[in-house]
XYZ file of C-alpha atoms in Angstrom:
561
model
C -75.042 112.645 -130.742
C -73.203 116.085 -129.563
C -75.255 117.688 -127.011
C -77.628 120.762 -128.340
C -75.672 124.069 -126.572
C -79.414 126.615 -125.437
C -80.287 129.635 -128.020
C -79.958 131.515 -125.102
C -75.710 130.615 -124.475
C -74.881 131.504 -128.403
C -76.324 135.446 -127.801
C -73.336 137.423 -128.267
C -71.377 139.653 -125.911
C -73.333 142.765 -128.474
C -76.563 141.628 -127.442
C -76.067 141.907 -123.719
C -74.122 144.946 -123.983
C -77.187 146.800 -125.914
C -80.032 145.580 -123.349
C -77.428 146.999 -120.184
C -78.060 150.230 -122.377
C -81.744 150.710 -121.834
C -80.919 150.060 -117.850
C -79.564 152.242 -115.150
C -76.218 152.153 -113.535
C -77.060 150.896 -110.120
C -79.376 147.888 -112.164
C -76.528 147.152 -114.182
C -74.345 146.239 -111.149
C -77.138 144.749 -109.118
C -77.492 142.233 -112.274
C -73.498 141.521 -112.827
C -73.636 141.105 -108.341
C -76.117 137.976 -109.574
C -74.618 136.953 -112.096
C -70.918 136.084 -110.361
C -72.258 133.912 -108.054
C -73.544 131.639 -111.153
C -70.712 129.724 -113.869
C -73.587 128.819 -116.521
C -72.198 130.175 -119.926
C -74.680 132.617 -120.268
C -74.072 134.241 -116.818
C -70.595 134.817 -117.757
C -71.410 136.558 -120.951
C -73.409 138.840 -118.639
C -70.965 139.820 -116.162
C -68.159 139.682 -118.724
C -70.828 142.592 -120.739
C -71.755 144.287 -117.583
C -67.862 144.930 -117.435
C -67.184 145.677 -120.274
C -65.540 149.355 -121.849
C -68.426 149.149 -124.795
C -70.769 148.956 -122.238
C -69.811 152.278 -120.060
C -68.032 153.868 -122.215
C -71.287 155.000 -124.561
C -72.950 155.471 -121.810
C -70.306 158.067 -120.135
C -70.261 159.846 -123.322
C -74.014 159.870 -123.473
C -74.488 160.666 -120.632
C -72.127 163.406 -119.848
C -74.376 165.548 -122.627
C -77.245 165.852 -120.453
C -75.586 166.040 -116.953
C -72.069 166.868 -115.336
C -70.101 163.681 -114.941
C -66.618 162.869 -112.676
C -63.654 162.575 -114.919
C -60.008 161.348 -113.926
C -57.450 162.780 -115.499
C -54.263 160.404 -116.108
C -52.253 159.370 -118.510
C -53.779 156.201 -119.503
C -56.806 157.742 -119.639
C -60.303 156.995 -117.946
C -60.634 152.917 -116.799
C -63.590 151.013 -116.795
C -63.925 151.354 -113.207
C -63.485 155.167 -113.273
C -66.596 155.298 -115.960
C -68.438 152.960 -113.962
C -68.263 154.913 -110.699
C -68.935 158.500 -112.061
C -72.204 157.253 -113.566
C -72.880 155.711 -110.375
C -72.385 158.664 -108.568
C -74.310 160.897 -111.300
C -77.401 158.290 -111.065
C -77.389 158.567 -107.174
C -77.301 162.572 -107.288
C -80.118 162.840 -109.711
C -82.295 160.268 -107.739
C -81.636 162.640 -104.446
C -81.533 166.027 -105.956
C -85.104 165.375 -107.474
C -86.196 164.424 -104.327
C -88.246 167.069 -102.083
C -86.353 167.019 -98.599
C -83.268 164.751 -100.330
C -80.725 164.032 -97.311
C -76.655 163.240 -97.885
C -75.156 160.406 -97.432
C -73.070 162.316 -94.787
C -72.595 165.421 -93.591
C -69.861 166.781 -91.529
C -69.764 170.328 -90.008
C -66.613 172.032 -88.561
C -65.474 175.205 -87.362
C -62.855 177.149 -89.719
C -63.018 180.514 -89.028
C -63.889 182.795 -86.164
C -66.063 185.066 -87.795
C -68.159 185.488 -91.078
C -66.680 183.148 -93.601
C -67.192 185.571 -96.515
C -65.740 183.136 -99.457
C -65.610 179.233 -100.025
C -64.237 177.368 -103.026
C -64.009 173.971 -103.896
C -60.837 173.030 -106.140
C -60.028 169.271 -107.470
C -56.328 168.470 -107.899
C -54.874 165.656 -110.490
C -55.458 162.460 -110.206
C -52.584 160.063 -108.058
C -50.861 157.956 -110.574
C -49.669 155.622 -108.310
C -53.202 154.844 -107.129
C -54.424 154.028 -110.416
C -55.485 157.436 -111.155
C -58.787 156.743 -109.230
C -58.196 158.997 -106.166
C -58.312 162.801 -106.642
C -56.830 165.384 -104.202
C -59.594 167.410 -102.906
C -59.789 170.979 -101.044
C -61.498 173.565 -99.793
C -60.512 176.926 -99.217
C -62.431 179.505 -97.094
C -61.984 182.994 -96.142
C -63.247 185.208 -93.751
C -63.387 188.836 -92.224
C -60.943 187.493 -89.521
C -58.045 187.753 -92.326
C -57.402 184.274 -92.229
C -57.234 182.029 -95.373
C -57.762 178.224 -94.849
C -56.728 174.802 -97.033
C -58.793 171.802 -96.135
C -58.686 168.282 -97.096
C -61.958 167.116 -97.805
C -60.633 163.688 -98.688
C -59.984 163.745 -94.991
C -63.054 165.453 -94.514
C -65.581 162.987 -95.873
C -63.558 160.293 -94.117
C -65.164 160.841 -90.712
C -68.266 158.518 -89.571
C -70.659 161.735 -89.893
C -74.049 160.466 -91.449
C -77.526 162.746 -91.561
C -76.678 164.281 -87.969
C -73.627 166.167 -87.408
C -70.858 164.732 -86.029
C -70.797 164.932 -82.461
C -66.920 164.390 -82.243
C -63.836 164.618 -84.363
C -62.208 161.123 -85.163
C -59.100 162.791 -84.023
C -60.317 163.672 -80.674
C -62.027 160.263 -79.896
C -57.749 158.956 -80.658
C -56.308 161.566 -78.482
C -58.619 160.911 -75.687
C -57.793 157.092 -76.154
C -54.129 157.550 -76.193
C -53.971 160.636 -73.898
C -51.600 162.156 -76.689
C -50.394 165.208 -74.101
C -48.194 166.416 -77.012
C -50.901 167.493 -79.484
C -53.904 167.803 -76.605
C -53.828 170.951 -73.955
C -52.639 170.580 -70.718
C -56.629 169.771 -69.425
C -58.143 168.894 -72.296
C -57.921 164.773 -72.211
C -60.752 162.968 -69.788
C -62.910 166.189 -69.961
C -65.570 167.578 -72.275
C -64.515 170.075 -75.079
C -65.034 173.913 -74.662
C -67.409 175.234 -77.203
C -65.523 178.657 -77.251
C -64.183 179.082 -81.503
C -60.216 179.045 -81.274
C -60.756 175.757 -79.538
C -62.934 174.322 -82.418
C -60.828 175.381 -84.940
C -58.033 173.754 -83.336
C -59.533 170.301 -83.576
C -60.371 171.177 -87.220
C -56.958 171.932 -87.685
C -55.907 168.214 -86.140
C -58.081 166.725 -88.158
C -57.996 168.136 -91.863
C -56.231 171.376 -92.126
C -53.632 171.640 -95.169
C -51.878 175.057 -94.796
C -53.157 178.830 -93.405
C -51.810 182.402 -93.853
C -52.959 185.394 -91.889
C -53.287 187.799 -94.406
C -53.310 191.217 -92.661
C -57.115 192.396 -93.774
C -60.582 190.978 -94.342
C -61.289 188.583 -97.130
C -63.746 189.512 -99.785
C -63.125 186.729 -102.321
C -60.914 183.912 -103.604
C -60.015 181.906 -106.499
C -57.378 179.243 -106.948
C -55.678 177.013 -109.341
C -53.176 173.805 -108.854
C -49.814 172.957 -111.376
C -50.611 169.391 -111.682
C -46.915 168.821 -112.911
C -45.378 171.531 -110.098
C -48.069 170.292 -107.279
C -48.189 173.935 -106.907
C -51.526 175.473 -105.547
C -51.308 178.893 -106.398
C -54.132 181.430 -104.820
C -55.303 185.006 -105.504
C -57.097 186.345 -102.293
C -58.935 190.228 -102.721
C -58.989 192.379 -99.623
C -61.794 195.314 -99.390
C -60.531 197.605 -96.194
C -57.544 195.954 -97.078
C -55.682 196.583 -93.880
C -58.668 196.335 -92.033
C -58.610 200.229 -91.096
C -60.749 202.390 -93.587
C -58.106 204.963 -92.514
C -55.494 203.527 -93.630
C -56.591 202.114 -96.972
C -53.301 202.299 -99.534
C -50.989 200.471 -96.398
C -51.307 197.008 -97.802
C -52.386 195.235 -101.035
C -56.387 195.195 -102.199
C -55.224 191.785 -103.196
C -52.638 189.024 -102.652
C -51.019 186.042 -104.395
C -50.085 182.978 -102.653
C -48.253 179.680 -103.547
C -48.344 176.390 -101.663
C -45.942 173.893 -102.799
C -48.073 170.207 -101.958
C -44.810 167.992 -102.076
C -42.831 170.509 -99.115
C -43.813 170.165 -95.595
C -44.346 171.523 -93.289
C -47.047 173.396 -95.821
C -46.819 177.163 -96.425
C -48.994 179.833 -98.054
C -45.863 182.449 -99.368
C -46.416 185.726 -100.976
C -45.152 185.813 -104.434
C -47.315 189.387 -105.419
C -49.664 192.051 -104.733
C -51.781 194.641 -106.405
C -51.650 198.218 -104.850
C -53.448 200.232 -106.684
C -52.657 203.830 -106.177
C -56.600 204.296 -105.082
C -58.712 202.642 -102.891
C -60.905 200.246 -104.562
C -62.366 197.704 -102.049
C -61.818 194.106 -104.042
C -65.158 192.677 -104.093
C -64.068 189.327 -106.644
C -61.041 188.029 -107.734
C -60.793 185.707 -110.565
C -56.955 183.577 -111.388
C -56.102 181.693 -114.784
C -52.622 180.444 -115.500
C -50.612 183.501 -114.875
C -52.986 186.280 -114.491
C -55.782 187.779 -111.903
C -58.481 190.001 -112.825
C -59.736 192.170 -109.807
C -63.400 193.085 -109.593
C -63.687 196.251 -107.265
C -66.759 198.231 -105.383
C -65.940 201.420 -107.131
C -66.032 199.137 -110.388
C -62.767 199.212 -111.939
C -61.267 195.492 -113.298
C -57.451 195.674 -112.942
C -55.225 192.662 -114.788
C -52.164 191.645 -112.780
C -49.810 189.109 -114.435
C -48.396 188.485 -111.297
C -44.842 187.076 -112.515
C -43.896 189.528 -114.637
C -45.776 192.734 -112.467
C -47.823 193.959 -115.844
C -51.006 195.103 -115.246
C -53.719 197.282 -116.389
C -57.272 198.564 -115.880
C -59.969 198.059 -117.777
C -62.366 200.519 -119.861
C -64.776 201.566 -117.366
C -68.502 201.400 -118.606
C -70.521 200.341 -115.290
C -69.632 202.391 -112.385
C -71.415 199.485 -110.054
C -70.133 197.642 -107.513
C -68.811 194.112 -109.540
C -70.650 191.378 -108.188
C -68.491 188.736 -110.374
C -66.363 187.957 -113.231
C -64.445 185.571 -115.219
C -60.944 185.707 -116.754
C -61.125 183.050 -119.629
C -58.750 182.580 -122.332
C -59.583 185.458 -124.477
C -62.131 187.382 -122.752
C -63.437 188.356 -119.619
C -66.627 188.615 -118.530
C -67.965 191.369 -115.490
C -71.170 191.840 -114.210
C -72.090 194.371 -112.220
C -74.398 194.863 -109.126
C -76.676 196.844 -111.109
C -77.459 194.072 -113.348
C -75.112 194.702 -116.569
C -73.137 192.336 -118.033
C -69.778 193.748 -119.909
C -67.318 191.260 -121.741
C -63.860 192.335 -122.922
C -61.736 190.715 -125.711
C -57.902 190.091 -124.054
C -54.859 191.049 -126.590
C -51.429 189.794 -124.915
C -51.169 189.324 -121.382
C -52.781 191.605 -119.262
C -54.653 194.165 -122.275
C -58.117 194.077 -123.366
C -60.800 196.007 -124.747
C -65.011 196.670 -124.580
C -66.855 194.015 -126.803
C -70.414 194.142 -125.731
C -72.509 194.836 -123.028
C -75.783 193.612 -121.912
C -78.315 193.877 -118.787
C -79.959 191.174 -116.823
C -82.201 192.564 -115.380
C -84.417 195.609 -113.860
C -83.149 195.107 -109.663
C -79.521 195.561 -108.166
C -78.128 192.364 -107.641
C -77.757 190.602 -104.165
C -75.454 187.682 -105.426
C -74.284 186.772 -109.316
C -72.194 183.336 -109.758
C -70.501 181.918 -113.110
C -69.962 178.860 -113.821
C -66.703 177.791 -115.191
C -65.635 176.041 -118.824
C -62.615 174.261 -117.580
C -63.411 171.044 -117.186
C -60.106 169.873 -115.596
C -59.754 172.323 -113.482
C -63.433 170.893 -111.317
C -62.672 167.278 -112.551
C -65.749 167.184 -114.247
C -66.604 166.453 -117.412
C -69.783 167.618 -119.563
C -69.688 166.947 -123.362
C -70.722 169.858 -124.327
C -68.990 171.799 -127.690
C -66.041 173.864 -127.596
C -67.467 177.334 -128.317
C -70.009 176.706 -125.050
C -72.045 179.193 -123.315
C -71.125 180.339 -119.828
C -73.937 180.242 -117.088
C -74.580 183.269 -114.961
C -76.880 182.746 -111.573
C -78.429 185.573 -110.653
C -80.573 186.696 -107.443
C -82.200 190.100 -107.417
C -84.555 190.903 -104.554
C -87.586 189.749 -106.655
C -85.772 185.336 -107.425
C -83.716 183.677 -108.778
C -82.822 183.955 -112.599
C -80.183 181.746 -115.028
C -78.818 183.256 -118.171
C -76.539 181.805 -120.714
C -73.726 183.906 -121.915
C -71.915 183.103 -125.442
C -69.193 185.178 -124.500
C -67.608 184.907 -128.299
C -70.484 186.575 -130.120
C -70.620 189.274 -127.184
C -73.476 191.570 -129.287
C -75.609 188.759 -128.932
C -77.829 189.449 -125.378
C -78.079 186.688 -122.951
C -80.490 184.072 -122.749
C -82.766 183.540 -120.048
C -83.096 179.926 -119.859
C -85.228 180.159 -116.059
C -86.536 182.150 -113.857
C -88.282 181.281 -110.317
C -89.913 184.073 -107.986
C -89.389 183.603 -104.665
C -91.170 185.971 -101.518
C -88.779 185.495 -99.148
C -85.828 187.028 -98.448
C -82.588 185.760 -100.478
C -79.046 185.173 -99.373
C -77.389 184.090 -102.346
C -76.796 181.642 -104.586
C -73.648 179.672 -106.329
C -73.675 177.590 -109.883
C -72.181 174.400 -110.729
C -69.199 174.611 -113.339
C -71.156 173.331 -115.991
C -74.561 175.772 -114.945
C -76.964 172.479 -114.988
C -77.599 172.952 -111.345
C -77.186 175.415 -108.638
C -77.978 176.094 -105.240
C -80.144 178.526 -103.573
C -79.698 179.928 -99.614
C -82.114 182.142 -98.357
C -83.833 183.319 -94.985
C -87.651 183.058 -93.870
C -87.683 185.635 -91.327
C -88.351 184.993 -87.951
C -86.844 185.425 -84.381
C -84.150 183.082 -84.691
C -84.053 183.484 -88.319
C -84.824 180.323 -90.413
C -83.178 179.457 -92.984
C -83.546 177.604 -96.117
C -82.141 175.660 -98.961
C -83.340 174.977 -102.060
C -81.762 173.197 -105.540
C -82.034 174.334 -108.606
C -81.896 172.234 -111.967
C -81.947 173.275 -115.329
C -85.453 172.866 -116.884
C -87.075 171.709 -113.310
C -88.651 173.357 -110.330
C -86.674 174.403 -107.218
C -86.504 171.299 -104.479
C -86.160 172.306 -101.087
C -83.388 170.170 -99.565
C -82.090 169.493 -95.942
C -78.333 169.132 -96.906
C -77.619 170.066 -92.624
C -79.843 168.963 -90.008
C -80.103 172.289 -89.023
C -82.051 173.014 -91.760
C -86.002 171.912 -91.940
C -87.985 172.381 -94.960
C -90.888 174.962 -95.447
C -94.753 173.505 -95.765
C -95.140 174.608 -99.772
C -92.309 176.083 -102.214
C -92.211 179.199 -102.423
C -90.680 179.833 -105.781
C -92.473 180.383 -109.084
C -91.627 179.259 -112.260
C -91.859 182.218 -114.906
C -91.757 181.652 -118.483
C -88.377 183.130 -120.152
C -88.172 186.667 -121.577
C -85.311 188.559 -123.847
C -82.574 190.390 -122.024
C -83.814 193.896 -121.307
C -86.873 193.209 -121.200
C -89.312 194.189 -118.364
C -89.978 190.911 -116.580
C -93.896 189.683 -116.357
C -96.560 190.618 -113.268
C -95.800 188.051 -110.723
C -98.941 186.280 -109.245
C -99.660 187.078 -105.528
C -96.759 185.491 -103.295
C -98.242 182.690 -101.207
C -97.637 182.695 -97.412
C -94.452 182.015 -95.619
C -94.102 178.783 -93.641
C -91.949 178.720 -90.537
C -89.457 176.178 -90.404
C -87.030 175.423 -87.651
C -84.845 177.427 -86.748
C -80.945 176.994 -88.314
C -79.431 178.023 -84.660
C -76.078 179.005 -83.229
C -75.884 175.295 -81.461
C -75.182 173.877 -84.634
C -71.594 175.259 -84.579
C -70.675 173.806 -81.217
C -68.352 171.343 -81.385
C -68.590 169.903 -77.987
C -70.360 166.554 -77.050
C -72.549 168.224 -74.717
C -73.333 171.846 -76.491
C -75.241 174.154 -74.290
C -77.990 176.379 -76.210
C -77.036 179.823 -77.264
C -79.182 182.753 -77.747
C -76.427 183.628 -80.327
C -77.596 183.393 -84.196
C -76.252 181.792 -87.089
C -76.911 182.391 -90.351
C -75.733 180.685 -94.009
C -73.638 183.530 -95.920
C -71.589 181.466 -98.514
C -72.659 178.436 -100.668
C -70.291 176.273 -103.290
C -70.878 173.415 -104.873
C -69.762 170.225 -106.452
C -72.282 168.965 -109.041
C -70.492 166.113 -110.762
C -69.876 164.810 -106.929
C -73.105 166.073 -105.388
C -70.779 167.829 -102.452
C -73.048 170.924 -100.911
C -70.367 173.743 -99.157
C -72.437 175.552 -96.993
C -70.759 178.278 -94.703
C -72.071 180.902 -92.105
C -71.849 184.038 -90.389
C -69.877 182.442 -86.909
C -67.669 180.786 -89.248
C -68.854 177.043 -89.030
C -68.974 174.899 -92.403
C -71.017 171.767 -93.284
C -70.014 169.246 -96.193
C -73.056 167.676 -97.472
C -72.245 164.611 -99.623
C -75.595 163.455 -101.772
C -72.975 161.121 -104.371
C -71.460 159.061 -101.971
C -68.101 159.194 -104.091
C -65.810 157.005 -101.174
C -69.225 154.209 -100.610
C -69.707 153.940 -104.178
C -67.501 150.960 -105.379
């Protein structure tokens, strides 16, 4: 008599498959993890289901409506693996960034610049083919009043052992020191402990993750910047607003620069391939680079178009005599908003022309910071399943909070939409979006002698979460934003209720940007001044005012698998 084979061994592959569905990522894997280490016929079915592309592939796509997801651009297209470890990631960001207080999974801090880092921006390459299109080129580029422009690796970056506290020392130093490497330490710099002075930090950044640098000649208001993935050309547009760093002298050099760095030369090089001198002084205030062509936001609030190969350019209509806080350059329009709060959006014709479509305001208070998020999905690696004709986000913070408005830049007589707004009483920095707009991050300072500082997160739809992405960087007793219902564009906003107290926190001091292994407390202050962020990756750029930089990671991208 042929043996009876359990009900539970004929349920098909389908079956499984649809249960995984109604379970998380991280369950799914801790189930297949149990399952491997068992040959029964029905444990197979569930680790050959947990594995499966009809199991993550639905739920990438699903998923990927509701929140930003890592995507991997190759040629054969997203694996199973890739799938798997994006919605990983995603899970592991949402369970932290809903999570009063959330600490990374690392953090590293390091000193780029001398002075006030005045511009950050993250910028994912294309995927390595010959590493099955599962490792992405990563950098960071930072600016600063110094005139220096700076490429990091943050591949390298997130590579050293930093975990919640800040790492102590470079990986690169603890090899020198080992080796007594004479040729890449100074003369009295092996056996002995580092000087905390700032051309000596940035030096041992520089050993350990510095791609390329370029003096530029004047501060640095703003950058942008774009790679060829076929070229492995990084091309990047820096603006300039005393330009040669003497007010007297304002029409010597270029309000703003292109650069090119070619990836596959070495030794690496940032070379000038063109400039925009404007016949008046304009004092660049944003800079935004697609393809062939940089728009130029300026204080005295002209918008010039360079197309920097051919030397075409133009200004645009002037409506808002403000100050431009930001804009956009996007395949047929772009999009300015001014300081004062108004929102203009041009439609391009050609190359470098365009003309007045619509304009709107955001609100009734200048504007201390204003951040767009961005509809190119390859360019940040990410990928959010949203419709073609999508709505840009705008981030704004006015003296009174923080606000988020959607833009649908193609119907540009139709005003904004106010999808949040949170009233904070304390005093705000600034704040930078995500590239898809679902989530944001907010810097600003409690007062106080040190200053405190604080960081908050914002998601669309949920309350603002204080979060501790440096350990410089406590949490207050009670938020301190308020949650206001949404109101038409142009409309006066609603009577706030009355503010509750402050709460001092610990102070975010200067001893967090020295790099030695012994630092030595500083009556000297730092302060946060520039934020970026990452939101399919959960990476937090946080820069400051003596030009240190800390590189929260809350996904965990290089633990994950």
């Amino acid at each position: 008599m042929a043996r009876q084979v359990p009900a539970v061994h004929r349920v098909p592959l389908e079956i499984w498959t649809a249960i995984y569905m109604y379970m998380a990522p991280h369950e799914i894997v801790r189930v297949r993890k149990v399952c491997i280490h068992d040959l029964t016929q029905t444990m197979r079915a569930m680790f050959i289901a947990g594995v499966s592309a009809a199991l993550w592939h639905p739920m990438y796509t699903e998923r990927a409506q509701h929140s930003p997801l890592m995507t991997y651009t190759s040629s054969q297209g997203m694996s199973v693996d890739a799938m798997e470890r994006a919605l990983l990631v995603r899970d592991k960001i949402d369970r932290a960034w809903a999570t009063r207080g959330a600490q990374p999974e690392r953090v590293i801090r390091f000193r780029a610049h001398v002075n006030r880092i005045t511009s950050v921006r993250l910028l994912v390459g294309a995927p390595d083919p010959r590493k099955g299109g599962m490792e992405t080129p990563y950098w960071l580029l930072t600016g600063s009043v110094d005139g220096y422009v700076r490429v990091w690796d943050v591949n390298r970056v997130l590579q050293q052992t930093g975990s919640l506290n800040v790492t102590p020392e470079l990986a690169v130093d603890a090899v020198l020191r080992s080796t007594g490497d004479e040729s890449t330490c100074d003369e009295e710099e092996a056996g002995r402990v580092l000087p905390t002075d700032p051309a000596h930090d940035i030096k041992r950044s520089a050993r350990a993750f510095l791609v390329a640098e370029v003096d530029t000649g004047g501060d640095v208001t703003s950058i942008d910047a774009q790679v060829d993935p076929d070229m492995r050309i990084m091309t990047i547009a820096v603006g300039s607003y005393y330009v040669c760093g003497s007010f007297a002298d304002v029409q010597s050099t270029a309000g703003a620069l292109l650069y090119e760095l070619r990836l596959r030369s070495l030794p690496h090089m940032l070379d000038t391939c063109a400039s925009l001198d404007p016949p008046e002084w304009g004092g660049t205030q944003c800079v935004s680079l697609l393809n062939d062509v940089v728009a130029i936001g300026t204080y005295t609030g002209r918008v010039y178009l360079l197309h920097w190969r051919s030397g075409e350019r133009a200004v645009l209509e002037q409506v808002d005599r403000g100050s431009i806080a930001a804009l956009s350059l996007l395949p047929t329009h772009v999009v300015v908003v001014s300081r004062m709060g108004h929102i203009t959006v041009y439609e391009r014709h050609g190359t470098v022309q365009a003309t007045l479509g619509g304009q709107h305001t955001v609100g009734q208070h200048p504007l201390l910071s204003a951040s767009l998020g961005m509809l190119d999905e390859r360019r940040m690696g990410t990928y959010h399943g949203r419709a073609a004709n999508q709505a840009l986000s705008l981030l704004c913070v006015d003296p009174t909070g923080l606000t988020h408005w959607l833009l649908d830049y193609q119907h540009f007589t139709t005003p904004p939409t106010q999808v949040a707004h949170h009233e904070m009483s304390e005093r705000l920095i600034g704040a930078s979006v995500g590239a898809s707009g679902h989530h944001g991050i907010l810097a600003s300072s409690l007062g106080g002698v040190p200053p405190i500082c604080a960081a908050r997160l914002y998601t669309c739809g949920q309350p603002l979460v204080p979060i501790r992405p440096t350990p410089d960087i406590s949490l207050p007793g009670d938020s301190l934003s308020v949650p206001m219902p949404p109101v038409p564009a142009g409309a006066p906003p609603p009577s706030s209720p009355t503010p509750p107290q402050r709460v001092r926190v610990d102070s975010f001091s200067s001893t967090s940007t020295a790099s030695s292994t012994a630092p030595s407390l500083s009556s000297r202050v730092d302060m946060l001044t520039e934020t970026a962020m990452d939101e399919a990756r959960g990476l937090l750029c946080l820069a400051s005012v003596r030009g240190a930089v800390w590189i929260a990671d809350y996904g965990g991208n290089i633990d994950t698998m």
